[in-house]
mmCIF file with all atom_site columns, C-alpha atoms in Angstrom:
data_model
loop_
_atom_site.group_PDB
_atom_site.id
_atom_site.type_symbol
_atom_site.label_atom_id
_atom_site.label_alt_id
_atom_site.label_comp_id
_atom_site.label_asym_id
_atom_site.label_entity_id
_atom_site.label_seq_id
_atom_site.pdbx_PDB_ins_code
_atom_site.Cartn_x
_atom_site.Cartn_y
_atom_site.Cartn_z
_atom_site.occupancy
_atom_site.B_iso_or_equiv
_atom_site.pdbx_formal_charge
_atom_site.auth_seq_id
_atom_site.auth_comp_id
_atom_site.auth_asym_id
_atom_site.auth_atom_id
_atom_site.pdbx_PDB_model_num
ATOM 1  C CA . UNK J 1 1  ? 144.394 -1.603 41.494 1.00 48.00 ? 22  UNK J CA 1
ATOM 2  C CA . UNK J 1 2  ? 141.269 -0.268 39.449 1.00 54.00 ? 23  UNK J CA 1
ATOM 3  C CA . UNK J 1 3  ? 141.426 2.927  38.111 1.00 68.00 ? 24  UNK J CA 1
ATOM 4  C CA . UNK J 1 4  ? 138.303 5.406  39.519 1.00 77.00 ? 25  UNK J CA 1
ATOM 5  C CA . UNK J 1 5  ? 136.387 7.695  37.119 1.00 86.00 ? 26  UNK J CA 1
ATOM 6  C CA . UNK J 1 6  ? 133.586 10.329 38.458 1.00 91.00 ? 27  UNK J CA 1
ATOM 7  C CA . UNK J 1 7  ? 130.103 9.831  36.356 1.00 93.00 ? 28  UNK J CA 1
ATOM 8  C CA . UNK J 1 8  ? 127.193 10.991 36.768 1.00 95.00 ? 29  UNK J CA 1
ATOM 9  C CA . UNK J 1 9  ? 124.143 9.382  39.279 1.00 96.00 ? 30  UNK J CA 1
ATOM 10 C CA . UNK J 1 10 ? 121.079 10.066 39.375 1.00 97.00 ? 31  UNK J CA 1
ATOM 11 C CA . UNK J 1 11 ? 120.040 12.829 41.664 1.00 97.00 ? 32  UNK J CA 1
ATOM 12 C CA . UNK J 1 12 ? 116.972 11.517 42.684 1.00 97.00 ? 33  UNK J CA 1
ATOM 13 C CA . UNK J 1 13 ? 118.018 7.678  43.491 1.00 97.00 ? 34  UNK J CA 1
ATOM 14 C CA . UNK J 1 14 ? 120.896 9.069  45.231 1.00 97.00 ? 35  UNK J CA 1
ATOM 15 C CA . UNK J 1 15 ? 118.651 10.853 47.753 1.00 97.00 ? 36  UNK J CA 1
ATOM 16 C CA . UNK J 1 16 ? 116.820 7.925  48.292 1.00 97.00 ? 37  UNK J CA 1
ATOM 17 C CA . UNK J 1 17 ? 119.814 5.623  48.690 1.00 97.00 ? 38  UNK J CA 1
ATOM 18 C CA . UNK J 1 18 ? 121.331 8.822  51.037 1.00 97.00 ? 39  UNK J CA 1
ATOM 19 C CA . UNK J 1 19 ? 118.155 8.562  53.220 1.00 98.00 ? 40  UNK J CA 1
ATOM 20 C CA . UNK J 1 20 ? 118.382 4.610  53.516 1.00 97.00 ? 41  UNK J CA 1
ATOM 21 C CA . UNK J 1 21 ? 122.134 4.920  54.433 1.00 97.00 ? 42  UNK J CA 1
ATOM 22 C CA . UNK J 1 22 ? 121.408 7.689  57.238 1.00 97.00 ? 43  UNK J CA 1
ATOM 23 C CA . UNK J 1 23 ? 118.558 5.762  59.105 1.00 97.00 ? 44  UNK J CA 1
ATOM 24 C CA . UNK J 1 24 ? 120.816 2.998  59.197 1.00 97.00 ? 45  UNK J CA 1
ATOM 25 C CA . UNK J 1 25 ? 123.932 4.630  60.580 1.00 97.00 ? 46  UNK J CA 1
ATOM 26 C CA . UNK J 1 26 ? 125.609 3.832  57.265 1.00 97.00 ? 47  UNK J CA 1
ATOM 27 C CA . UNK J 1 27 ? 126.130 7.383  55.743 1.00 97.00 ? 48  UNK J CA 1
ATOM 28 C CA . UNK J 1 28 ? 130.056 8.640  56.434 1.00 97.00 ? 49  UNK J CA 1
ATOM 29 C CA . UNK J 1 29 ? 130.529 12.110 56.006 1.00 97.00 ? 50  UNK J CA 1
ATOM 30 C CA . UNK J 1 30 ? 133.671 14.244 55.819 1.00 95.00 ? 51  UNK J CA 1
ATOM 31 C CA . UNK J 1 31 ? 134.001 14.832 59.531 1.00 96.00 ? 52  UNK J CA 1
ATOM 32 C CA . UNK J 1 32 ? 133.273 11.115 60.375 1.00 96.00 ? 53  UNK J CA 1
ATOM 33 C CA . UNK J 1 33 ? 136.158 9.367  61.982 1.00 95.00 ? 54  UNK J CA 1
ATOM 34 C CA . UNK J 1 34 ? 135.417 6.423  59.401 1.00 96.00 ? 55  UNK J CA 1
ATOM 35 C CA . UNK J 1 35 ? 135.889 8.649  56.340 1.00 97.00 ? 56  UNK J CA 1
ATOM 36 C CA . UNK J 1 36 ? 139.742 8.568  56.398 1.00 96.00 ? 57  UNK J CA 1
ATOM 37 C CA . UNK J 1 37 ? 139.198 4.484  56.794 1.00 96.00 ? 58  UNK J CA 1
ATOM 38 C CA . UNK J 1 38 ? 137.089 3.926  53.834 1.00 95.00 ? 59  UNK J CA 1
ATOM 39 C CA . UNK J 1 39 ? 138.926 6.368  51.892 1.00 94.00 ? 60  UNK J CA 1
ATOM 40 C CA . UNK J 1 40 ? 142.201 4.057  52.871 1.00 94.00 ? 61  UNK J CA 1
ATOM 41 C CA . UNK J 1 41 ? 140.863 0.348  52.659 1.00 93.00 ? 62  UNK J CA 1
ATOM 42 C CA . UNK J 1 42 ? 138.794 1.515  49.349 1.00 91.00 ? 63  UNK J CA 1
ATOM 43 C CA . UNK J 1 43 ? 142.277 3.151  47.402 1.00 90.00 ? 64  UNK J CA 1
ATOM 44 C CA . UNK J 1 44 ? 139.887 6.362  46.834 1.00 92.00 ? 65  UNK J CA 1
ATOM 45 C CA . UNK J 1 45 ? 142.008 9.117  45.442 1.00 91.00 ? 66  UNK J CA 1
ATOM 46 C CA . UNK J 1 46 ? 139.869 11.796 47.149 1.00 91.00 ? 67  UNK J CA 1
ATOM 47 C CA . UNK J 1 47 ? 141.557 14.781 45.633 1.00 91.00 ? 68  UNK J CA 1
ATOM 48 C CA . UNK J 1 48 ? 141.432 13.536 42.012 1.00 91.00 ? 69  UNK J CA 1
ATOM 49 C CA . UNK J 1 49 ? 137.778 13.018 42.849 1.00 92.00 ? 70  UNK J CA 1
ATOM 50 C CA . UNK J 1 50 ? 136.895 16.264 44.517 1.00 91.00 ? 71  UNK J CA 1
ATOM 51 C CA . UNK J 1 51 ? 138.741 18.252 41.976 1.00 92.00 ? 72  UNK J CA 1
ATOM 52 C CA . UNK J 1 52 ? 136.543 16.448 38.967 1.00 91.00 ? 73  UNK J CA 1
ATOM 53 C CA . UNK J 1 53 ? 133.455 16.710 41.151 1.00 92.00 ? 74  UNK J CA 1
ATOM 54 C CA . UNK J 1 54 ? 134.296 20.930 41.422 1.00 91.00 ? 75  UNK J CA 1
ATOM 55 C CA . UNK J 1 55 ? 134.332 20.976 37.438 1.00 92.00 ? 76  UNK J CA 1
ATOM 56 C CA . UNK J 1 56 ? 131.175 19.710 37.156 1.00 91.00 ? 77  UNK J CA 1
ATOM 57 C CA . UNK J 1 57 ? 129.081 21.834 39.695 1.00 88.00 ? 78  UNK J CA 1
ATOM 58 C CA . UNK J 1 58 ? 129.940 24.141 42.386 1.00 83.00 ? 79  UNK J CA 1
ATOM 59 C CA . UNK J 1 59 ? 129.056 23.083 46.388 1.00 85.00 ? 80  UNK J CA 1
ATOM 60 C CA . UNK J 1 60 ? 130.104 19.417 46.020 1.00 91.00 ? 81  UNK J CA 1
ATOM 61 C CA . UNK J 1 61 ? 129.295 17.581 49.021 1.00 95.00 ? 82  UNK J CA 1
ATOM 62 C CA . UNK J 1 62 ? 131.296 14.381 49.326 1.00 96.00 ? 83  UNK J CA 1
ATOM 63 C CA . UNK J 1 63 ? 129.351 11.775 51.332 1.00 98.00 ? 84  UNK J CA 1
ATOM 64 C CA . UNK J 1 64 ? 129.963 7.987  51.423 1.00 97.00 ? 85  UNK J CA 1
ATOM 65 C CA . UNK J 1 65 ? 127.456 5.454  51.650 1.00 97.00 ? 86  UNK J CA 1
ATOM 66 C CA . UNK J 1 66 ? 128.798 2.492  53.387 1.00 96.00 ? 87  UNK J CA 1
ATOM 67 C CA . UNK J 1 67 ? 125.689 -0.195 53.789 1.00 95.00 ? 88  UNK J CA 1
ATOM 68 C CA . UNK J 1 68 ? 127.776 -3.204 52.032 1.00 93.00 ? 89  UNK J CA 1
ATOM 69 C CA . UNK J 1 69 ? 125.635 -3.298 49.155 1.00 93.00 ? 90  UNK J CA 1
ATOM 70 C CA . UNK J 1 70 ? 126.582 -2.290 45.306 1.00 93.00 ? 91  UNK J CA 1
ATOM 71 C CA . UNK J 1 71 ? 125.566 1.268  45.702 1.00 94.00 ? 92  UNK J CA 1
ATOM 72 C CA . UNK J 1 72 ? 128.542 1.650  48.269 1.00 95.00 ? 93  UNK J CA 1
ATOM 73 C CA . UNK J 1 73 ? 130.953 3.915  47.475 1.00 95.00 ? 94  UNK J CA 1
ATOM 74 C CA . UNK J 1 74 ? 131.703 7.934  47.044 1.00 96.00 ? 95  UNK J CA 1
ATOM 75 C CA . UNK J 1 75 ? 129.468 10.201 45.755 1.00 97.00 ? 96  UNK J CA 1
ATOM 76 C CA . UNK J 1 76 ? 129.488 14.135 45.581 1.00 97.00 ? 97  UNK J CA 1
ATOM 77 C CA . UNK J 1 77 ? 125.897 16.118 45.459 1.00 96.00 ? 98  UNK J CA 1
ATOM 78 C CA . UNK J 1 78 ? 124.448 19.583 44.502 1.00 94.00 ? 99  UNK J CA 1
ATOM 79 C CA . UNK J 1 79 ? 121.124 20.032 46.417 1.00 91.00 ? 100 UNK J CA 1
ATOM 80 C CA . UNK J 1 80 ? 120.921 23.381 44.718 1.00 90.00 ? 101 UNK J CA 1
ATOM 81 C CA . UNK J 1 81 ? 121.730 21.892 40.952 1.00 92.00 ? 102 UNK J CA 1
ATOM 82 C CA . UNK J 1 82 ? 119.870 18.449 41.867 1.00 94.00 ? 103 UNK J CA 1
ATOM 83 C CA . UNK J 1 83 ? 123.031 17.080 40.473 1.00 95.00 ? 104 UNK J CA 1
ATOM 84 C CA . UNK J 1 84 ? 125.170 13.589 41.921 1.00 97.00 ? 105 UNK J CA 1
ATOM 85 C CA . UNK J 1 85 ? 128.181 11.990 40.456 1.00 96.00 ? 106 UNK J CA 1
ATOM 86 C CA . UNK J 1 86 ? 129.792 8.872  41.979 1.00 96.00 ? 107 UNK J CA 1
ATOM 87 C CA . UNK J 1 87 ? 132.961 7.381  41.758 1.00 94.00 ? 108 UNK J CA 1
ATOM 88 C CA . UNK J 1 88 ? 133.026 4.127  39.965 1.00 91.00 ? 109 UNK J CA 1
ATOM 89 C CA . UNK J 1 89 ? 136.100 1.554  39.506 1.00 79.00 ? 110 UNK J CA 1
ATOM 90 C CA . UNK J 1 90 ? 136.962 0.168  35.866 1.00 67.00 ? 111 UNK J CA 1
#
């Protein structure tokens, strides 16, 4: 399996790939029934994730974008900090 690492993403692509995702029904949030799902069939380890995400800035907001295209995956925003990291696999 391929090991995850948190980096940083641009804030401002990411709210343009976020806004894509939602019109299309594509954006999974935390309370989404499909979260645990992707989390599961993708090997995420959410709590390593989170707790690297809370390091960096405070208010993390996990959100997955789910549209099938190379910019899937998880990321965690900062609206306040105009901040975005994603998890990558390497």
């Amino acid at each position: 399996m391929a090991r995850g690492r948190v980096v940083e993403f641009d804030y401002y692509q990411f709210v343009t790939l976020l806004r894509r995702a939602t019109d299309a029904g594509q954006r999974i949030d935390k309370s989404d029934p499909r979260w645990a799902e992707y989390v599961k069939t993708n090997g995420i380890n959410e709590v390593a994730a989170t707790a690297i995400a809370r390091q960096k800035f405070e208010g993390a907001t996990p959100v997955i974008i789910a549209e099938g295209k190379d910019t899937d995956g998880l990321y965690f925003h900062s609206k306040n900090e105009e901040a975005c990291l994603r998890l990558v696999f390497v």
